Amino acid sequence: MSRESILAQIRKSKPELVGLPILPECHIVEGDLTEQFKKTLLLVGGQAIEISEGDIELHIKKMFGYLKLTACNDGTLNFSNIDTCSIDDPRELRDIDLAVLRCRFGVAENGAVWLTDSDLSHRALPFITQHCVLIIPKNGMVWNMHEAYQRIKQENYNGFGVFISGPSKTADIEQSLVIGAHGPKSLTVFLTT
Amino acid sequence: MKHSEAAEKFISDNERTNWHDKALWFVRAKRDIAIKQVAEWEELRALASQIKAHVMSNLDVLLEQFEANAIKNGIHVHWAKDAEEHNNHVLNILKEHRVKSLVKSKSMLTEECHLNPFLEKNGIEVIDTDLGERIIQFRNEPPSHIVLPAIHLTKEEVGETFHTHLGIEKGISDPKILTDIARAHLREKFLSADAAMTGVNFGIADTGGFVVCTNEGNTDMGVHLSQVHIASMGIEKIIPRQEDLGVFTRLLARSATGQPVTTYTSHYLTAQSGQVIHLIIVDNGRSKQLGRADYVKSLFCIRCGACMNTCPVYRRSGGYSYSYGIPGPIGSILAPGANPKEHSSMPFASTLCGSCTDVCPVKIDIHQQLYSWRQDLTEDKKTSSSKRLIMKMMGIVLAYPKLYRFSGITARWFLGFSPRFLIYNKLNLWGKQRELPSVPTESFRDWYSKNRRANL
């Protein structure tokens, strides 16, 4: 079998054992995590807005009121007009204009937000929607990816997890940056207090 | 074809050569800005290199650990010793699930295995969904860069391609409009595909999951809308621990495009309900490269493309001048391992300036390996006979001081007094497109004995 022959060849060829290095827990950082997150997200084509919990609904209506079909993973927010949990086939999400998703935490150094299966009725949702709003608590921010993976290890995730940093984009035509390749054309992160 | 011959075609269009050079240098400059934001950049490179060194030295154990955990997660694991077995696995999986249409995201491994033509021959519709890859698929061309597959094309050429294949109006060249057109076209493909195929950036031994990094979102659009997800992974893509991703995700996108991280870093542990994941672990020559002490570090590569963007030869000769699917400096040290005879000219397509080594996020000693391949290929008589003859003659001349001095005198006389056509002709490659420097009247040795030795 190929499995055995590949492993046998590897055992024969592999170099002498080299130790695995210890990873840094988190590099020391000077500066404001929130400011760093906002600055970086802007750089990658998204935007972050600091907002108090109570103002979320109003703000989304103001920003995205012109959109028709909105999905949300938080029943306490009152503007969703499609119940994605009752949909079986993810292809039926094709017409969704806006997805509003409460997520775990953000990473200041790269403007990424971590979300997992338990934040999603369908894995396709944050990709197939035309616009995307992610809500994270302002206080739960980590500085960099080392710290992020420490946190993921503690919290664990079951099936699928993704870091999302800004809206989908491409520069495949003459290196010109175009926002909105296959996924969302805009990405807004609410940092709640 | 030899690199120099293929490159000659590319550089015959002066304007395009300059444009290509600038486009890639622009990416290199973005990388420089991005890495300056990370004070511990060099520390990260060293860590990444050490992790990869451990992986290579413990690869059998880590692969078995990865496999066991992946199976626990419900992933179907297959092994393929070569491209043919890999392609057959894919076809069998597609047949088993009665798949007619497959959406693919970028995978250099499936390029290496020539999967697309194989599947098409067997009646499967294959749609490349990365924008750059879709463009070159329309044009029936291979990628010319591993991160920027259509970097060799102008926006006008892309417009022309869409005119031919998507029936859009003639003369559209705005990248935004062209991207929107591709978005609409590919959305329909995502919604009607039966299966999705992806590469793997990192396979994680201690979780049995794998990670795919993209900017466009095409991987996740394809995977989450399909019943079947097939992922192909080279054996060297394993990392021991999930937290090692902290190091690699900080290095990859900054090195590739100057972004702080890719837009999407997707972690697949288990399939979503109603879906299956098949993962194919592919060797295809890698386990042999593992045993070549001088070249084992080439397997550290995380496919960021930084060595291409910085390479003065790649920038001015284009991806198609290299005979192997992965072009540029990294391709030139991988290719001779895959087929020494066919790719013998690739390690010579370098000035050995070392810029590739300087930018490599996992510290592969690329220029050192290029130099070693030159020696090994020449020794094994894999290089052209004329090149070997010249090397042999040079060796003799340099071994005998008197002969060397005599050759110097002859050369100075010849270059000083011969008519132009005797110097600038087909035999003298150094006289192509450039003037030779003026000939000195005496050698350094003569000058030294006259001016210095007497004064000592």
PDB file of C-alpha atoms in Angstrom, chain B residues 194-347:
ATOM      1  CA  ASP B 194     -21.509  19.087  -6.649  1.00  0.00           C
ATOM      2  CA  ALA B 195     -18.072  19.061  -5.064  1.00  0.00           C
ATOM      3  CA  ALA B 196     -15.310  21.441  -4.022  1.00  0.00           C
ATOM      4  CA  MET B 197     -11.606  20.865  -4.145  1.00  0.00           C
ATOM      5  CA  THR B 198      -8.996  22.801  -2.166  1.00  0.00           C
ATOM      6  CA  GLY B 199      -5.321  22.728  -1.346  1.00  0.00           C
ATOM      7  CA  VAL B 200      -3.983  22.719   2.188  1.00  0.00           C
ATOM      8  CA  ASN B 201      -1.700  25.392   3.644  1.00  0.00           C
ATOM      9  CA  PHE B 202      -1.186  23.637   6.968  1.00  0.00           C
ATOM     10  CA  GLY B 203      -2.145  20.178   8.253  1.00  0.00           C
ATOM     11  CA  ILE B 204      -2.183  20.164  12.042  1.00  0.00           C
ATOM     12  CA  ALA B 205      -0.953  16.948  13.632  1.00  0.00           C
ATOM     13  CA  ASP B 206      -2.347  17.480  17.131  1.00  0.00           C
ATOM     14  CA  THR B 207      -5.904  18.320  15.998  1.00  0.00           C
ATOM     15  CA  GLY B 208      -6.191  16.388  12.726  1.00  0.00           C
ATOM     16  CA  GLY B 209      -7.598  19.524  11.117  1.00  0.00           C
ATOM     17  CA  PHE B 210      -6.249  21.605   8.262  1.00  0.00           C
ATOM     18  CA  VAL B 211      -6.047  25.271   7.357  1.00  0.00           C
ATOM     19  CA  VAL B 212      -6.563  27.019   4.020  1.00  0.00           C
ATOM     20  CA  CYS B 213      -5.654  30.702   3.545  1.00  0.00           C
ATOM     21  CA  THR B 214      -7.343  32.871   0.878  1.00  0.00           C
ATOM     22  CA  ASN B 215      -8.278  36.449   0.123  1.00  0.00           C
ATOM     23  CA  GLU B 216     -11.173  36.069  -2.267  1.00  0.00           C
ATOM     24  CA  GLY B 217     -13.346  33.742  -0.179  1.00  0.00           C
ATOM     25  CA  ASN B 218     -13.619  31.266  -3.058  1.00  0.00           C
ATOM     26  CA  THR B 219     -12.445  28.308  -0.991  1.00  0.00           C
ATOM     27  CA  ASP B 220     -15.187  28.730   1.600  1.00  0.00           C
ATOM     28  CA  MET B 221     -17.861  29.557  -0.980  1.00  0.00           C
ATOM     29  CA  GLY B 222     -17.056  26.301  -2.732  1.00  0.00           C
ATOM     30  CA  VAL B 223     -16.624  24.086   0.317  1.00  0.00           C
ATOM     31  CA  HIS B 224     -19.664  25.168   2.336  1.00  0.00           C
ATOM     32  CA  LEU B 225     -22.059  24.994  -0.609  1.00  0.00           C
ATOM     33  CA  SER B 226     -20.989  21.478  -1.645  1.00  0.00           C
ATOM     34  CA  GLN B 227     -21.718  17.969  -0.416  1.00  0.00           C
ATOM     35  CA  VAL B 228     -18.162  16.790  -0.976  1.00  0.00           C
ATOM     36  CA  HIS B 229     -14.927  18.510  -0.007  1.00  0.00           C
ATOM     37  CA  ILE B 230     -11.695  17.044  -1.364  1.00  0.00           C
ATOM     38  CA  ALA B 231      -8.433  18.496  -0.037  1.00  0.00           C
ATOM     39  CA  SER B 232      -4.993  17.648  -1.414  1.00  0.00           C
ATOM     40  CA  MET B 233      -1.960  18.040   0.797  1.00  0.00           C
ATOM     41  CA  GLY B 234       1.749  17.464   0.192  1.00  0.00           C
ATOM     42  CA  ILE B 235       3.377  15.477   3.022  1.00  0.00           C
ATOM     43  CA  GLU B 236       5.544  18.474   3.940  1.00  0.00           C
ATOM     44  CA  LYS B 237       2.563  20.681   4.863  1.00  0.00           C
ATOM     45  CA  ILE B 238       2.282  19.168   8.351  1.00  0.00           C
ATOM     46  CA  ILE B 239       2.841  21.284  11.457  1.00  0.00           C
ATOM     47  CA  PRO B 240       2.954  19.686  14.904  1.00  0.00           C
ATOM     48  CA  ARG B 241       0.716  21.955  16.996  1.00  0.00           C
ATOM     49  CA  GLN B 242      -2.247  24.221  16.375  1.00  0.00           C
ATOM     50  CA  GLU B 243      -0.451  27.068  18.151  1.00  0.00           C
ATOM     51  CA  ASP B 244       2.359  26.861  15.557  1.00  0.00           C
ATOM     52  CA  LEU B 245      -0.150  28.628  13.300  1.00  0.00           C
ATOM     53  CA  GLY B 246       0.537  31.740  15.366  1.00  0.00           C
ATOM     54  CA  VAL B 247       3.996  31.850  13.804  1.00  0.00           C
ATOM     55  CA  PHE B 248       3.047  30.894  10.247  1.00  0.00           C
ATOM     56  CA  THR B 249      -0.055  33.079   9.864  1.00  0.00           C
ATOM     57  CA  ARG B 250       2.014  36.067  10.957  1.00  0.00           C
ATOM     58  CA  LEU B 251       4.620  35.335   8.287  1.00  0.00           C
ATOM     59  CA  LEU B 252       2.637  34.084   5.291  1.00  0.00           C
ATOM     60  CA  ALA B 253       0.524  37.004   4.075  1.00  0.00           C
ATOM     61  CA  ARG B 254       3.047  39.662   5.047  1.00  0.00           C
ATOM     62  CA  SER B 255       5.631  37.880   2.918  1.00  0.00           C
ATOM     63  CA  ALA B 256       3.226  37.157   0.066  1.00  0.00           C
ATOM     64  CA  THR B 257       1.353  40.423  -0.523  1.00  0.00           C
ATOM     65  CA  GLY B 258       2.163  42.687   2.402  1.00  0.00           C
ATOM     66  CA  GLN B 259      -1.198  42.094   4.101  1.00  0.00           C
ATOM     67  CA  PRO B 260      -1.113  41.592   7.897  1.00  0.00           C
ATOM     68  CA  VAL B 261      -2.963  38.266   7.395  1.00  0.00           C
ATOM     69  CA  THR B 262      -4.994  36.700   4.591  1.00  0.00           C
ATOM     70  CA  THR B 263      -8.636  37.814   4.551  1.00  0.00           C
ATOM     71  CA  TYR B 264      -9.771  34.282   5.386  1.00  0.00           C
ATOM     72  CA  THR B 265      -7.819  31.773   7.475  1.00  0.00           C
ATOM     73  CA  SER B 266     -10.177  28.789   7.533  1.00  0.00           C
ATOM     74  CA  HIS B 267      -9.754  25.892   9.947  1.00  0.00           C
ATOM     75  CA  TYR B 268     -11.494  22.666   8.924  1.00  0.00           C
ATOM     76  CA  LEU B 269     -11.796  20.029  11.649  1.00  0.00           C
ATOM     77  CA  THR B 270     -14.951  18.138  10.722  1.00  0.00           C
ATOM     78  CA  ALA B 271     -17.422  18.236   7.851  1.00  0.00           C
ATOM     79  CA  GLN B 272     -20.678  20.154   8.213  1.00  0.00           C
ATOM     80  CA  SER B 273     -23.786  18.008   8.482  1.00  0.00           C
ATOM     81  CA  GLY B 274     -24.649  16.249   5.255  1.00  0.00           C
ATOM     82  CA  GLN B 275     -21.119  16.684   3.896  1.00  0.00           C
ATOM     83  CA  VAL B 276     -18.013  14.514   3.639  1.00  0.00           C
ATOM     84  CA  ILE B 277     -14.356  15.547   3.659  1.00  0.00           C
ATOM     85  CA  HIS B 278     -11.760  13.522   1.788  1.00  0.00           C
ATOM     86  CA  LEU B 279      -8.118  14.375   2.343  1.00  0.00           C
ATOM     87  CA  ILE B 280      -5.367  13.076   0.077  1.00  0.00           C
ATOM     88  CA  ILE B 281      -1.813  12.988   1.426  1.00  0.00           C
ATOM     89  CA  VAL B 282       0.605  13.184  -1.515  1.00  0.00           C
ATOM     90  CA  ASP B 283       4.278  12.251  -1.747  1.00  0.00           C
ATOM     91  CA  ASN B 284       5.182  12.599  -5.453  1.00  0.00           C
ATOM     92  CA  GLY B 285       8.944  12.745  -4.887  1.00  0.00           C
ATOM     93  CA  ARG B 286       8.932  14.651  -1.604  1.00  0.00           C
ATOM     94  CA  SER B 287      10.142  11.730   0.522  1.00  0.00           C
ATOM     95  CA  LYS B 288      13.170  11.435  -1.788  1.00  0.00           C
ATOM     96  CA  GLN B 289      13.954  15.158  -1.451  1.00  0.00           C
ATOM     97  CA  LEU B 290      13.776  14.589   2.321  1.00  0.00           C
ATOM     98  CA  GLY B 291      16.845  12.377   2.017  1.00  0.00           C
ATOM     99  CA  ARG B 292      18.975  14.925   0.104  1.00  0.00           C
ATOM    100  CA  ALA B 293      20.857  16.673   2.888  1.00  0.00           C
ATOM    101  CA  ASP B 294      21.710  19.733   0.752  1.00  0.00           C
ATOM    102  CA  TYR B 295      18.135  20.217  -0.430  1.00  0.00           C
ATOM    103  CA  VAL B 296      15.861  19.034   2.385  1.00  0.00           C
ATOM    104  CA  LYS B 297      15.194  22.650   3.422  1.00  0.00           C
ATOM    105  CA  SER B 298      13.408  23.254   0.115  1.00  0.00           C
ATOM    106  CA  LEU B 299      10.538  21.326   1.729  1.00  0.00           C
ATOM    107  CA  PHE B 300      10.117  24.078   4.346  1.00  0.00           C
ATOM    108  CA  CYS B 301       8.435  26.282   1.709  1.00  0.00           C
ATOM    109  CA  ILE B 302       5.026  27.748   2.634  1.00  0.00           C
ATOM    110  CA  ARG B 303       4.384  29.004  -0.935  1.00  0.00           C
ATOM    111  CA  CYS B 304       4.322  32.754  -0.253  1.00  0.00           C
ATOM    112  CA  GLY B 305       6.040  33.701  -3.515  1.00  0.00           C
ATOM    113  CA  ALA B 306       8.300  36.324  -1.910  1.00  0.00           C
ATOM    114  CA  CYS B 307      11.391  34.849  -3.594  1.00  0.00           C
ATOM    115  CA  MET B 308       9.787  35.383  -7.011  1.00  0.00           C
ATOM    116  CA  ASN B 309       8.769  38.960  -6.322  1.00  0.00           C
ATOM    117  CA  THR B 310      12.296  39.896  -5.331  1.00  0.00           C
ATOM    118  CA  CYS B 311      14.243  37.874  -7.918  1.00  0.00           C
ATOM    119  CA  PRO B 312      15.873  40.089 -10.595  1.00  0.00           C
ATOM    120  CA  VAL B 313      15.799  37.187 -13.051  1.00  0.00           C
ATOM    121  CA  TYR B 314      12.182  36.157 -12.422  1.00  0.00           C
ATOM    122  CA  ARG B 315      10.952  39.744 -12.574  1.00  0.00           C
ATOM    123  CA  ARG B 316      12.520  40.253 -15.985  1.00  0.00           C
ATOM    124  CA  SER B 317      11.972  36.830 -17.502  1.00  0.00           C
ATOM    125  CA  GLY B 318       8.470  35.922 -16.315  1.00  0.00           C
ATOM    126  CA  GLY B 319       7.075  32.686 -14.916  1.00  0.00           C
ATOM    127  CA  TYR B 320       6.842  30.939 -18.260  1.00  0.00           C
ATOM    128  CA  SER B 321      10.577  31.018 -18.828  1.00  0.00           C
ATOM    129  CA  TYR B 322      10.989  28.288 -16.194  1.00  0.00           C
ATOM    130  CA  SER B 323      10.406  24.704 -17.329  1.00  0.00           C
ATOM    131  CA  TYR B 324       8.723  23.634 -14.053  1.00  0.00           C
ATOM    132  CA  GLY B 325       5.207  24.444 -12.765  1.00  0.00           C
ATOM    133  CA  ILE B 326       6.602  26.325  -9.772  1.00  0.00           C
ATOM    134  CA  PRO B 327       8.818  29.037 -11.259  1.00  0.00           C
ATOM    135  CA  GLY B 328      11.381  31.396  -9.760  1.00  0.00           C
ATOM    136  CA  PRO B 329      14.050  30.677  -7.147  1.00  0.00           C
ATOM    137  CA  ILE B 330      12.064  28.144  -5.085  1.00  0.00           C
ATOM    138  CA  GLY B 331      10.915  26.344  -8.243  1.00  0.00           C
ATOM    139  CA  SER B 332      14.523  26.190  -9.405  1.00  0.00           C
ATOM    140  CA  ILE B 333      15.579  24.192  -6.342  1.00  0.00           C
ATOM    141  CA  LEU B 334      12.486  21.951  -6.351  1.00  0.00           C
ATOM    142  CA  ALA B 335      12.476  21.166 -10.070  1.00  0.00           C
ATOM    143  CA  PRO B 336      15.863  19.380 -10.356  1.00  0.00           C
ATOM    144  CA  GLY B 337      14.729  17.111  -7.509  1.00  0.00           C
ATOM    145  CA  ALA B 338      11.655  16.186  -9.514  1.00  0.00           C
ATOM    146  CA  ASN B 339      13.439  15.729 -12.844  1.00  0.00           C
ATOM    147  CA  PRO B 340      17.135  16.666 -13.077  1.00  0.00           C
ATOM    148  CA  LYS B 341      17.513  16.270 -16.844  1.00  0.00           C
ATOM    149  CA  GLU B 342      14.387  18.165 -17.858  1.00  0.00           C
ATOM    150  CA  HIS B 343      14.961  21.108 -15.520  1.00  0.00           C
ATOM    151  CA  SER B 344      18.764  21.273 -15.598  1.00  0.00           C
ATOM    152  CA  SER B 345      18.841  24.886 -16.801  1.00  0.00           C
ATOM    153  CA  MET B 346      16.694  26.262 -13.955  1.00  0.00           C
ATOM    154  CA  PRO B 347      19.377  26.554 -11.230  1.00  0.00           C
TER     155      PRO B 347
END
